[in-house]
Short mmCIF file of C-alpha atoms in Angstrom, two decimals:
data_model
loop_
_atom_site.label_atom_id
_atom_site.label_comp_id
_atom_site.label_asym_id
_atom_site.label_seq_id
_atom_site.Cartn_x
_atom_site.Cartn_y
_atom_site.Cartn_z
CA UNK A 188 7.46 18.45 7.90
CA UNK A 189 10.90 19.74 6.82
CA UNK A 190 14.49 18.59 6.60
CA UNK A 191 15.90 22.03 7.40
CA UNK A 192 18.04 20.62 10.19
CA UNK A 193 19.42 17.88 7.96
CA UNK A 194 20.58 20.44 5.38
CA UNK A 195 22.35 22.36 8.11
CA UNK A 196 24.12 19.22 9.29
CA UNK A 197 25.20 18.45 5.73
CA UNK A 198 26.50 21.99 5.23
CA UNK A 199 28.32 22.46 8.55
CA UNK A 200 30.82 19.78 9.60
CA UNK A 201 31.01 21.04 13.19
CA UNK A 202 27.26 20.55 13.64
CA UNK A 203 27.49 17.13 12.01
CA UNK A 204 30.19 16.19 14.54
CA UNK A 205 27.94 17.24 17.43
CA UNK A 206 25.04 15.22 16.04
CA UNK A 207 27.30 12.18 15.67
CA UNK A 208 28.72 12.57 19.16
CA UNK A 209 27.18 12.52 21.66
CA UNK A 210 23.77 12.02 19.97
CA UNK A 211 24.75 9.12 17.67
CA UNK A 212 23.18 10.57 14.51
CA UNK A 213 26.15 10.15 12.18
CA UNK A 214 25.91 11.28 8.54
CA UNK A 215 29.00 9.20 7.71
CA UNK A 216 27.22 5.97 8.68
CA UNK A 217 24.35 6.28 6.16
CA UNK A 218 24.65 2.72 4.91
CA UNK A 219 22.59 -0.14 6.28
CA UNK A 220 23.95 -3.58 7.13
CA UNK A 221 21.87 -5.25 4.38
CA UNK A 222 19.78 -4.27 1.35
CA UNK A 223 16.28 -3.21 2.40
CA UNK A 224 13.16 -1.81 0.78
CA UNK A 225 9.67 -0.74 1.77
CA UNK A 226 6.95 -3.30 1.13
CA UNK A 227 4.94 -0.56 -0.55
CA UNK A 228 7.72 0.02 -3.06
CA UNK A 229 8.07 3.64 -1.92
CA UNK A 230 11.42 5.45 -1.98
CA UNK A 231 13.78 5.04 0.95
CA UNK A 232 16.86 7.27 1.39
CA UNK A 233 19.48 6.55 4.08
CA UNK A 234 20.73 9.78 5.65
CA UNK A 235 22.54 8.76 8.84
CA UNK A 236 23.46 5.86 11.07
CA UNK A 237 24.54 5.07 14.60
CA UNK A 238 27.33 3.18 16.27
CA UNK A 239 25.21 0.07 16.80
CA UNK A 240 24.66 -0.49 13.08
CA UNK A 241 21.26 1.20 12.91
CA UNK A 242 20.26 3.43 10.01
CA UNK A 243 17.99 6.45 9.62
CA UNK A 244 16.02 6.53 6.36
CA UNK A 245 13.88 9.30 4.92
CA UNK A 246 10.64 8.14 3.24
CA UNK A 247 8.64 9.80 0.46
CA UNK A 248 6.49 11.89 2.82
CA UNK A 249 9.52 12.97 4.87
CA UNK A 250 8.95 10.51 7.70
CA UNK A 251 12.10 9.06 9.26
CA UNK A 252 12.33 5.29 9.55
CA UNK A 253 14.96 3.87 11.88
CA UNK A 254 16.14 0.30 11.28
CA UNK A 255 18.47 -1.40 13.72
CA UNK A 256 20.99 -4.09 12.87
CA UNK A 257 18.94 -6.84 14.54
CA UNK A 258 15.95 -6.77 12.19
CA UNK A 259 13.60 -4.22 13.78
CA UNK A 260 12.37 -0.95 12.33
CA UNK A 261 9.95 1.87 13.10
CA UNK A 262 9.00 5.43 12.24
CA UNK A 263 10.48 7.82 14.83
CA UNK A 264 9.40 11.17 13.40
CA UNK A 265 7.22 12.77 10.75
CA UNK A 266 10.27 14.67 9.44
CA UNK A 267 14.02 14.80 9.95
CA UNK A 268 13.56 17.88 12.12
CA UNK A 269 11.14 16.01 14.37
CA UNK A 270 13.36 12.93 14.49
CA UNK A 271 16.32 15.09 15.49
CA UNK A 272 14.27 16.74 18.23
CA UNK A 273 13.69 13.26 19.65
CA UNK A 274 17.27 12.02 19.13
CA UNK A 275 18.75 15.15 20.75
CA UNK A 276 16.09 15.58 23.41
CA UNK A 277 16.08 11.88 24.33
CA UNK A 278 19.62 10.60 23.71
CA UNK A 279 18.54 7.28 25.25
CA UNK A 280 15.38 7.05 23.12
CA UNK A 281 16.03 3.40 22.19
CA UNK A 282 15.63 2.53 25.89
CA UNK A 283 12.25 4.26 26.00
CA UNK A 284 10.43 2.47 23.18
CA UNK A 285 8.09 0.87 25.71
CA UNK A 286 6.94 4.21 27.12
CA UNK A 287 3.75 5.97 26.05
CA UNK A 288 1.72 8.97 27.28
CA UNK A 289 -0.45 6.49 29.18
CA UNK A 290 2.46 5.90 31.57
CA UNK A 291 2.03 9.43 32.94
CA UNK A 292 4.54 12.27 33.43
CA UNK A 293 5.96 10.98 36.71
CA UNK A 294 7.06 7.62 35.31
CA UNK A 295 8.29 9.14 32.04
CA UNK A 296 10.37 11.84 33.75
CA UNK A 297 11.88 9.34 36.20
CA UNK A 298 12.88 6.91 33.43
CA UNK A 299 14.37 9.64 31.24
CA UNK A 300 16.27 11.17 34.16
CA UNK A 301 17.78 7.80 35.04
CA UNK A 302 18.91 7.21 31.46
CA UNK A 303 20.35 10.70 31.05
CA UNK A 304 22.31 10.37 34.26
CA UNK A 305 24.09 7.40 32.73
CA UNK A 306 24.84 9.48 29.63
CA UNK A 307 26.25 12.32 31.69
CA UNK A 308 28.90 10.03 33.11
CA UNK A 309 30.39 9.56 29.63
CA UNK A 310 29.10 12.36 27.40
CA UNK A 311 28.72 16.12 27.72
CA UNK A 312 25.09 16.23 26.69
CA UNK A 313 24.20 19.23 28.88
CA UNK A 314 26.57 21.46 26.91
CA UNK A 315 26.08 19.92 23.48
CA UNK A 316 22.27 19.74 23.54
CA UNK A 317 21.38 23.45 23.79
CA UNK A 318 24.15 24.33 21.37
CA UNK A 319 22.96 21.87 18.71
CA UNK A 320 19.29 22.72 19.23
CA UNK A 321 19.94 26.43 18.77
CA UNK A 322 22.11 25.93 15.69
CA UNK A 323 19.52 23.68 14.03
CA UNK A 324 16.53 25.81 15.04
CA UNK A 325 14.88 22.98 16.98
CA UNK A 326 12.35 23.52 19.74
CA UNK A 327 13.14 22.66 23.34
CA UNK A 328 10.48 20.17 24.35
CA UNK A 329 9.91 18.33 27.60
CA UNK A 330 10.68 14.61 27.80
CA UNK A 331 6.96 13.96 28.25
CA UNK A 332 6.14 15.72 24.97
CA UNK A 333 8.99 13.96 23.16
CA UNK A 334 7.83 10.53 24.37
CA UNK A 335 4.37 11.39 23.07
CA UNK A 336 5.81 12.35 19.67
CA UNK A 337 7.89 9.18 19.51
CA UNK A 338 4.93 7.00 20.50
CA UNK A 339 2.69 8.58 17.85
CA UNK A 340 5.36 8.12 15.18
CA UNK A 341 6.02 4.47 16.05
CA UNK A 342 2.33 3.61 15.71
CA UNK A 343 2.42 4.84 12.09
CA UNK A 344 5.01 2.26 11.03
CA UNK A 345 2.56 -0.28 9.67
CA UNK A 346 1.19 -0.67 7.14
CA UNK A 347 2.70 2.12 5.03
CA UNK A 348 6.31 1.84 6.21
CA UNK A 349 6.81 -1.90 6.56
CA UNK A 350 10.51 -2.59 5.95
CA UNK A 351 11.66 -5.73 4.15
CA UNK A 352 14.93 -7.50 3.60
CA UNK A 353 15.28 -6.75 -0.11
CA UNK A 354 16.77 -10.12 -0.99
CA UNK A 355 14.65 -12.49 1.11
CA UNK A 356 11.42 -10.47 1.19
CA UNK A 357 10.75 -11.06 4.90
CA UNK A 358 9.64 -8.17 7.09
CA UNK A 359 11.49 -6.42 9.87
CA UNK A 360 9.93 -6.68 13.32
CA UNK A 361 8.32 -3.60 14.81
CA UNK A 362 10.79 -1.49 16.74
CA UNK A 363 8.33 -1.20 19.63
CA UNK A 364 5.84 -3.59 21.23
CA UNK A 365 2.91 -1.24 21.74
CA UNK A 366 -0.47 -2.92 21.02
CA UNK A 367 -2.11 -2.16 17.68
CA UNK A 368 -5.79 -2.45 16.73
CA UNK A 369 -6.69 -5.87 15.31
CA UNK A 370 -6.81 -6.04 11.52
CA UNK A 371 -10.59 -6.21 11.46
CA UNK A 372 -11.04 -2.79 13.07
CA UNK A 373 -9.75 -0.60 10.21
CA UNK A 374 -11.16 -3.02 7.64
CA UNK A 375 -14.65 -2.89 9.15
CA UNK A 376 -14.70 0.86 9.84
CA UNK A 377 -16.64 1.73 6.66
CA UNK A 378 -19.13 -1.08 7.27
CA UNK A 379 -19.80 0.07 10.83
CA UNK A 380 -20.33 3.64 9.69
CA UNK A 381 -22.71 2.48 6.97
CA UNK A 382 -24.61 0.29 9.42
CA UNK A 383 -25.16 3.27 11.70
CA UNK A 384 -26.45 5.27 8.71
CA UNK A 385 -28.69 2.42 7.57
CA UNK A 386 -30.25 2.16 11.00
CA UNK A 387 -30.79 5.92 11.02
CA UNK A 388 -32.69 5.65 7.74
CA UNK A 389 -30.15 7.54 5.60
CA UNK A 390 -31.60 6.90 2.14
CA UNK A 391 -28.36 7.81 0.36
CA UNK A 392 -26.62 4.91 2.12
CA UNK A 393 -29.56 2.57 1.50
CA UNK A 394 -29.39 3.44 -2.20
CA UNK A 395 -25.60 3.03 -2.24
CA UNK A 396 -26.00 -0.58 -1.13
CA UNK A 397 -27.69 -1.42 -4.46
CA UNK A 398 -24.69 -0.19 -6.48
CA UNK A 399 -21.63 -0.90 -4.35
CA UNK A 400 -21.00 -4.59 -3.62
CA UNK A 401 -17.98 -3.87 -1.42
CA UNK A 402 -19.89 -1.53 0.87
CA UNK A 403 -22.73 -4.04 0.95
CA UNK A 404 -20.38 -6.82 2.02
CA UNK A 405 -18.89 -4.60 4.71
CA UNK A 406 -22.33 -3.62 6.01
CA UNK A 407 -23.31 -7.28 6.24
CA UNK A 408 -20.12 -8.06 8.16
CA UNK A 409 -20.87 -5.15 10.48
CA UNK A 410 -24.35 -6.59 11.16
CA UNK A 411 -22.77 -9.99 11.81
CA UNK A 412 -20.91 -8.61 14.83
CA UNK A 413 -23.51 -6.07 15.96
CA UNK A 414 -26.90 -7.75 15.75
CA UNK A 415 -30.11 -5.94 16.60
CA UNK A 416 -33.74 -7.09 16.55
CA UNK A 417 -34.68 -3.99 14.56
CA UNK A 418 -32.41 -4.93 11.62
CA UNK A 419 -34.74 -7.36 9.83
CA UNK A 420 -35.89 -4.92 7.16
CA UNK A 421 -32.38 -3.77 6.27
CA UNK A 422 -31.22 -7.41 6.27
CA UNK A 423 -33.93 -8.29 3.76
CA UNK A 424 -32.85 -5.33 1.65
CA UNK A 425 -29.18 -6.33 1.75
CA UNK A 426 -30.03 -9.97 1.06
CA UNK A 427 -32.11 -9.11 -1.99
CA UNK A 428 -29.35 -6.98 -3.52
CA UNK A 429 -26.43 -9.22 -2.53
CA UNK A 430 -28.04 -11.98 -4.58
CA UNK A 431 -26.86 -10.05 -7.64
CA UNK A 432 -23.27 -10.92 -6.68
CA UNK A 433 -24.02 -14.64 -6.90
CA UNK A 434 -22.87 -17.04 -4.17
CA UNK A 435 -20.66 -14.96 -1.90
CA UNK A 436 -19.90 -15.65 1.75
CA UNK A 437 -21.82 -12.48 2.54
CA UNK A 438 -24.89 -13.74 0.67
CA UNK A 439 -24.88 -16.86 2.87
CA UNK A 440 -24.41 -14.58 5.88
CA UNK A 441 -27.38 -12.43 4.89
CA UNK A 442 -29.56 -15.51 4.44
CA UNK A 443 -28.45 -16.83 7.84
CA UNK A 444 -29.12 -13.53 9.61
CA UNK A 445 -32.61 -13.38 8.09
CA UNK A 446 -33.23 -17.05 8.84
CA UNK A 447 -32.26 -16.68 12.49
CA UNK A 448 -35.49 -14.75 13.03
CA UNK A 449 -37.47 -17.90 12.18
CA UNK A 450 -40.09 -15.85 10.32
CA UNK A 451 -41.90 -18.02 7.75
CA UNK A 452 -42.80 -14.86 5.81
CA UNK A 453 -39.16 -14.75 4.72
CA UNK A 454 -39.21 -18.21 3.10
CA UNK A 455 -40.44 -16.96 -0.33
CA UNK A 456 -37.68 -14.31 -0.40
CA UNK A 457 -35.05 -16.84 0.63
CA UNK A 458 -36.27 -19.27 -2.02
CA UNK A 459 -36.17 -16.54 -4.65
CA UNK A 460 -32.59 -15.76 -3.69
CA UNK A 461 -31.66 -19.43 -3.79
CA UNK A 462 -32.88 -19.64 -7.40
CA UNK A 463 -30.75 -16.68 -8.54
CA UNK A 464 -28.26 -18.90 -10.38
CA UNK A 465 -26.71 -22.35 -10.31
CA UNK A 466 -23.93 -21.48 -7.85
CA UNK A 467 -26.38 -19.91 -5.40
CA UNK A 468 -28.73 -22.87 -5.67
CA UNK A 469 -25.84 -25.17 -4.77
CA UNK A 470 -24.56 -22.93 -1.97
CA UNK A 471 -27.99 -22.63 -0.33
CA UNK A 472 -29.25 -26.09 -1.25
CA UNK A 473 -30.00 -27.09 2.35
CA UNK A 474 -32.10 -24.02 3.07
CA UNK A 475 -35.72 -24.81 4.00
CA UNK A 476 -38.25 -24.31 1.20
CA UNK A 477 -41.56 -22.41 1.35
CA UNK A 478 -43.98 -24.33 3.52
CA UNK A 479 -41.42 -25.19 6.19
CA UNK A 480 -42.08 -24.00 9.72
CA UNK A 481 -40.18 -21.29 11.56
CA UNK A 482 -38.36 -23.78 13.80
CA UNK A 483 -36.83 -25.55 10.79
CA UNK A 484 -35.71 -22.23 9.32
CA UNK A 485 -34.15 -21.14 12.57
CA UNK A 486 -32.45 -24.51 13.09
CA UNK A 487 -30.88 -24.29 9.61
CA UNK A 488 -29.65 -20.75 10.25
CA UNK A 489 -28.26 -21.58 13.69
CA UNK A 490 -26.27 -24.49 12.28
CA UNK A 491 -24.62 -22.36 9.59
CA UNK A 492 -24.05 -19.47 11.97
CA UNK A 493 -22.17 -21.74 14.35
CA UNK A 494 -20.02 -23.27 11.60
CA UNK A 495 -19.33 -20.28 9.36
CA UNK A 496 -19.98 -17.04 11.22
CA UNK A 497 -20.58 -16.16 14.89
CA UNK A 498 -20.41 -12.82 16.65
CA UNK A 499 -16.69 -12.34 17.40
CA UNK A 500 -14.67 -10.71 14.59
CA UNK A 501 -11.44 -12.12 16.03
CA UNK A 502 -12.74 -15.62 15.25
CA UNK A 503 -13.01 -14.86 11.52
CA UNK A 504 -10.33 -16.34 9.23
CA UNK A 505 -7.67 -13.74 8.51
CA UNK A 506 -8.32 -13.90 4.78
CA UNK A 507 -11.79 -12.47 5.37
CA UNK A 508 -10.16 -9.25 6.49
CA UNK A 509 -7.28 -9.19 4.01
CA UNK A 510 -9.73 -9.75 1.14
CA UNK A 511 -12.02 -6.98 2.36
CA UNK A 512 -9.03 -4.68 2.88
CA UNK A 513 -7.85 -5.25 -0.69
CA UNK A 514 -11.37 -4.78 -2.06
CA UNK A 515 -11.56 -1.38 -0.34
CA UNK A 516 -8.25 -0.28 -1.79
CA UNK A 517 -6.48 -0.63 1.57
CA UNK A 518 -3.63 -2.27 -0.30
CA UNK A 519 -0.83 -1.68 2.18
CA UNK A 520 -2.96 -2.90 5.06
CA UNK A 521 -3.67 -6.12 3.20
CA UNK A 522 -0.06 -6.49 2.02
CA UNK A 523 1.43 -6.00 5.49
CA UNK A 524 -0.91 -8.57 7.03
CA UNK A 525 -0.21 -11.11 4.28
CA UNK A 526 3.56 -10.64 4.57
CA UNK A 527 3.38 -11.19 8.33
CA UNK A 528 1.39 -14.39 7.71
CA UNK A 529 3.95 -15.67 5.22
CA UNK A 530 6.82 -14.78 7.56
CA UNK A 531 5.12 -16.75 10.31
CA UNK A 532 4.81 -19.84 8.11
CA UNK A 533 8.43 -19.60 6.97
CA UNK A 534 9.55 -19.30 10.56
CA UNK A 535 7.47 -22.26 11.72
CA UNK A 536 6.10 -24.64 9.12
CA UNK A 537 4.51 -26.51 12.00
CA UNK A 538 1.66 -24.01 11.76
CA UNK A 539 0.62 -25.89 8.61
CA UNK A 540 0.14 -29.21 10.43
CA UNK A 541 -3.32 -30.69 9.97
CA UNK A 542 -5.20 -31.18 13.26
CA UNK A 543 -6.57 -34.52 12.07
CA UNK A 544 -3.15 -35.77 10.89
CA UNK A 545 -0.31 -34.01 12.77
CA UNK A 546 2.38 -35.54 10.58
CA UNK A 547 0.82 -34.12 7.42
CA UNK A 548 0.89 -30.50 6.25
CA UNK A 549 -1.96 -28.48 4.82
CA UNK A 550 -0.12 -26.28 2.32
CA UNK A 551 -3.25 -24.56 0.99
CA UNK A 552 -2.55 -21.37 3.03
CA UNK A 553 0.64 -20.90 0.99
CA UNK A 554 -1.23 -21.32 -2.27
CA UNK A 555 -3.82 -18.81 -1.07
CA UNK A 556 -1.09 -16.37 -0.08
CA UNK A 557 0.53 -16.64 -3.51
CA UNK A 558 -2.83 -15.95 -5.13
CA UNK A 559 -3.61 -13.01 -2.82
CA UNK A 560 -0.19 -11.41 -3.40
CA UNK A 561 -0.63 -11.78 -7.15
CA UNK A 562 -4.04 -10.12 -6.92
CA UNK A 563 -2.34 -7.21 -5.14
CA UNK A 564 0.23 -7.03 -7.93
CA UNK A 565 3.05 -8.04 -5.57
CA UNK A 566 4.74 -10.72 -7.67
CA UNK A 567 7.93 -10.97 -5.56
CA UNK A 568 5.90 -11.94 -2.49
CA UNK A 569 3.66 -14.21 -4.57
CA UNK A 570 6.78 -15.96 -5.85
CA UNK A 571 8.17 -16.28 -2.33
CA UNK A 572 4.98 -18.02 -1.18
CA UNK A 573 4.81 -20.19 -4.31
CA UNK A 574 8.39 -21.41 -3.97
CA UNK A 575 7.74 -22.62 -0.44
CA UNK A 576 4.45 -24.16 -1.56
CA UNK A 577 6.18 -26.04 -4.39
CA UNK A 578 8.91 -27.32 -2.09
CA UNK A 579 6.35 -28.87 0.26
CA UNK A 580 4.32 -30.84 -2.30
CA UNK A 581 4.21 -34.63 -1.94
CA UNK A 582 2.82 -35.99 -5.21
CA UNK A 583 4.34 -35.61 -8.64
CA UNK A 584 1.17 -33.96 -9.95
CA UNK A 585 1.22 -31.33 -7.21
CA UNK A 586 4.95 -30.66 -7.65
CA UNK A 587 4.58 -30.22 -11.41
CA UNK A 588 1.54 -27.97 -11.06
CA UNK A 589 3.22 -25.86 -8.39
CA UNK A 590 6.44 -25.48 -10.39
CA UNK A 591 4.51 -24.47 -13.49
CA UNK A 592 3.00 -21.59 -11.49
CA UNK A 593 6.39 -20.84 -9.93
CA UNK A 594 7.99 -20.53 -13.37
CA UNK A 595 5.22 -18.18 -14.49
CA UNK A 596 5.85 -15.92 -11.49
CA UNK A 597 9.59 -16.03 -12.09
CA UNK A 598 9.00 -14.87 -15.64
CA UNK A 599 6.76 -12.11 -14.28
CA UNK A 600 9.61 -10.88 -12.09
CA UNK A 601 12.13 -11.07 -14.98
CA UNK A 602 13.96 -14.05 -13.42
CA UNK A 603 14.17 -15.88 -16.73
CA UNK A 604 17.18 -18.04 -15.87
CA UNK A 605 15.50 -19.17 -12.67
CA UNK A 606 12.29 -19.91 -14.58
CA UNK A 607 14.32 -22.10 -16.91
CA UNK A 608 15.77 -24.03 -13.97
CA UNK A 609 12.32 -24.46 -12.46
CA UNK A 610 10.95 -25.86 -15.71
CA UNK A 611 13.94 -28.18 -15.97
CA UNK A 612 13.08 -29.55 -12.51
CA UNK A 613 9.48 -29.90 -13.67
CA UNK A 614 10.58 -31.98 -16.66
CA UNK A 615 12.64 -34.22 -14.39
CA UNK A 616 9.47 -34.99 -12.45
CA UNK A 617 7.61 -35.72 -15.70
CA UNK A 618 10.37 -38.14 -16.66
CA UNK A 619 9.96 -40.14 -13.45
CA UNK A 620 6.28 -39.68 -12.51
CA UNK A 621 4.19 -41.42 -9.90
CA UNK A 622 0.62 -42.61 -10.41
CA UNK A 623 -0.76 -39.10 -9.92
CA UNK A 624 0.69 -38.08 -13.32
CA UNK A 625 -0.59 -41.07 -15.23
CA UNK A 626 -2.76 -39.03 -17.63
CA UNK A 627 -1.07 -35.62 -17.66
CA UNK A 628 -0.64 -35.59 -21.46
CA UNK A 629 -4.37 -35.41 -22.19
CA UNK A 630 -5.60 -32.92 -19.58
CA UNK A 631 -5.25 -29.20 -18.94
CA UNK A 632 -2.12 -29.67 -16.84
CA UNK A 633 -0.23 -30.86 -19.91
CA UNK A 634 -1.49 -27.90 -21.89
CA UNK A 635 -0.45 -25.44 -19.14
CA UNK A 636 3.03 -26.98 -18.93
CA UNK A 637 3.53 -26.63 -22.67
CA UNK A 638 2.22 -23.06 -22.68
CA UNK A 639 4.63 -22.06 -19.92
CA UNK A 640 7.58 -23.45 -21.88
CA UNK A 641 6.52 -21.55 -24.98
CA UNK A 642 6.01 -18.38 -22.94
CA UNK A 643 9.53 -18.68 -21.53
CA UNK A 644 10.95 -19.18 -25.02
CA UNK A 645 9.14 -16.04 -26.19
CA UNK A 646 10.37 -13.96 -23.23
CA UNK A 647 13.94 -15.15 -23.71
CA UNK A 648 13.78 -14.14 -27.35
CA UNK A 649 12.42 -10.72 -26.38
CA UNK A 650 15.30 -10.40 -23.89
CA UNK A 651 17.75 -10.99 -26.76
CA UNK A 652 18.87 -14.37 -25.44
CA UNK A 653 18.54 -16.40 -28.66
CA UNK A 654 20.39 -19.54 -27.60
CA UNK A 655 18.40 -19.85 -24.38
CA UNK A 656 15.20 -19.13 -26.30
CA UNK A 657 15.88 -21.94 -28.78
CA UNK A 658 16.63 -24.37 -25.94
CA UNK A 659 13.34 -23.46 -24.25
CA UNK A 660 11.52 -23.83 -27.57
CA UNK A 661 13.01 -27.27 -28.09
CA UNK A 662 11.79 -28.34 -24.63
CA UNK A 663 8.35 -26.91 -25.40
CA UNK A 664 8.15 -28.79 -28.69
CA UNK A 665 9.16 -32.02 -26.97
CA UNK A 666 6.39 -31.59 -24.43
CA UNK A 667 3.85 -30.70 -27.14
CA UNK A 668 4.80 -33.91 -28.89
CA UNK A 669 3.66 -35.86 -25.84
CA UNK A 670 0.27 -34.14 -25.59
CA UNK A 671 -2.84 -35.77 -26.94
CA UNK A 672 -6.27 -34.67 -28.10
CA UNK A 673 -7.57 -31.25 -27.09
CA UNK A 674 -4.44 -30.44 -25.05
CA UNK A 675 -2.24 -30.60 -28.15
CA UNK A 676 -4.73 -28.66 -30.26
CA UNK A 677 -5.02 -25.89 -27.65
CA UNK A 678 -1.33 -24.96 -27.84
CA UNK A 679 -0.89 -25.18 -31.62
CA UNK A 680 -1.42 -21.49 -32.37
CA UNK A 681 0.90 -20.38 -29.54
CA UNK A 682 3.53 -22.89 -30.66
CA UNK A 683 3.51 -21.56 -34.22
CA UNK A 684 3.71 -17.94 -33.10
CA UNK A 685 6.61 -18.54 -30.70
CA UNK A 686 8.48 -20.71 -33.21
CA UNK A 687 8.30 -17.86 -35.72
CA UNK A 688 9.73 -15.40 -33.21
CA UNK A 689 12.49 -17.69 -31.95
CA UNK A 690 13.56 -19.20 -35.25
CA UNK A 691 17.28 -18.90 -36.00
CA UNK A 692 17.78 -16.50 -38.96
CA UNK A 693 20.19 -19.05 -40.42
CA UNK A 694 17.23 -21.38 -40.89
CA UNK A 695 15.81 -18.95 -43.48
CA UNK A 696 18.82 -19.14 -45.81
#
């Protein structure tokens, strides 16, 4: 995991020339065609480029990320030394991205030999390669071993090294097309391990389920997709303790899995769980009560299982897995999946079409994405989702509500001027409303709009932009003047505080 070879290239111009030609690793081309960043926010240092506009970046752990000029990127080595072994040992490595150890030595050697023969017609690789390897202290590896190294590196690209266009926020495609495990596999790994331990009677894991709601949820999801007749006791245990989390999807799942057995002895437990709190009583309101027969209990459970659950993890909504990933601290896994979802919607808004009304869009996935990104602390991606969501709203109420949230996110990303423009567009909608905004002045929406204007005025003042702050304050005061009842009262204290901070010193003379 070193960059010994890179230092030698930087110190010795002759070696740098050999790396640049014929191996197309050119230190003088260390500038990418567009601004980029890692989705994780980690450091990214360009060190070389190639003649096709691609760039080699070094990441925080020393891994080398290659990004081409067409919007694809991938890890090609765990260090610069390893990347150079691949670049020098496989000068046509970009033509071998589809190869893997599974292809076998015969196919790999034939493909590499064919590519290198083409190189020999134009470049003196047979003389340059051993010379550069020796000077840089790099090992001489077989093409089969190098393909294995490249394949292993490429598979590490996501989620930790997902590359984004820094201005637009969209992700680069993967450099290769090798299949990856579905999202649910890494997310469910802990749950599957815990389920195995629960079935083995490991009391430490049984006890952990009482204290750790995330592990409990994962264990229940593991049982959902790996059902066994012997699980009834552990299901009762998980159900009893999940009730402490109120009405979660996993609580409904636990009740369904218990109910599928059709055992009337479970009806008192299920009824006790149902009475845990108001939300649970509502969520399980259709569950059979004590005194019902086993057939009714099983029929209820089968109906919910068919609608909400099932036995195939690939049928689960993607937000099940991104939520569970985030809850486990698998932040980059969740972030990468969410960014890919948002990219897909931006690329084809037709994916939002409602099945029951093909000409109408269901924009709720965008709102959910904005919320999920904000929960991850990724405000730029939350703002990206919210802007698209706001642009697709039909009614005045929905446009105003969406722009209020958009302005808040713009403030959170220090885009104060843009937040001001967003609120100006919001006020234009208020000035020419449709029936949906008939009563906005007396409800929470009016209060939230006023609060966002005051918050912008405060932030502008803190940014030493007094004129802009006073203009935002004037707009806030105008909106507050239109509010009625509790909405007006709720913003009074904030209004007084912001007015004090924004007030022109000349007003005190």
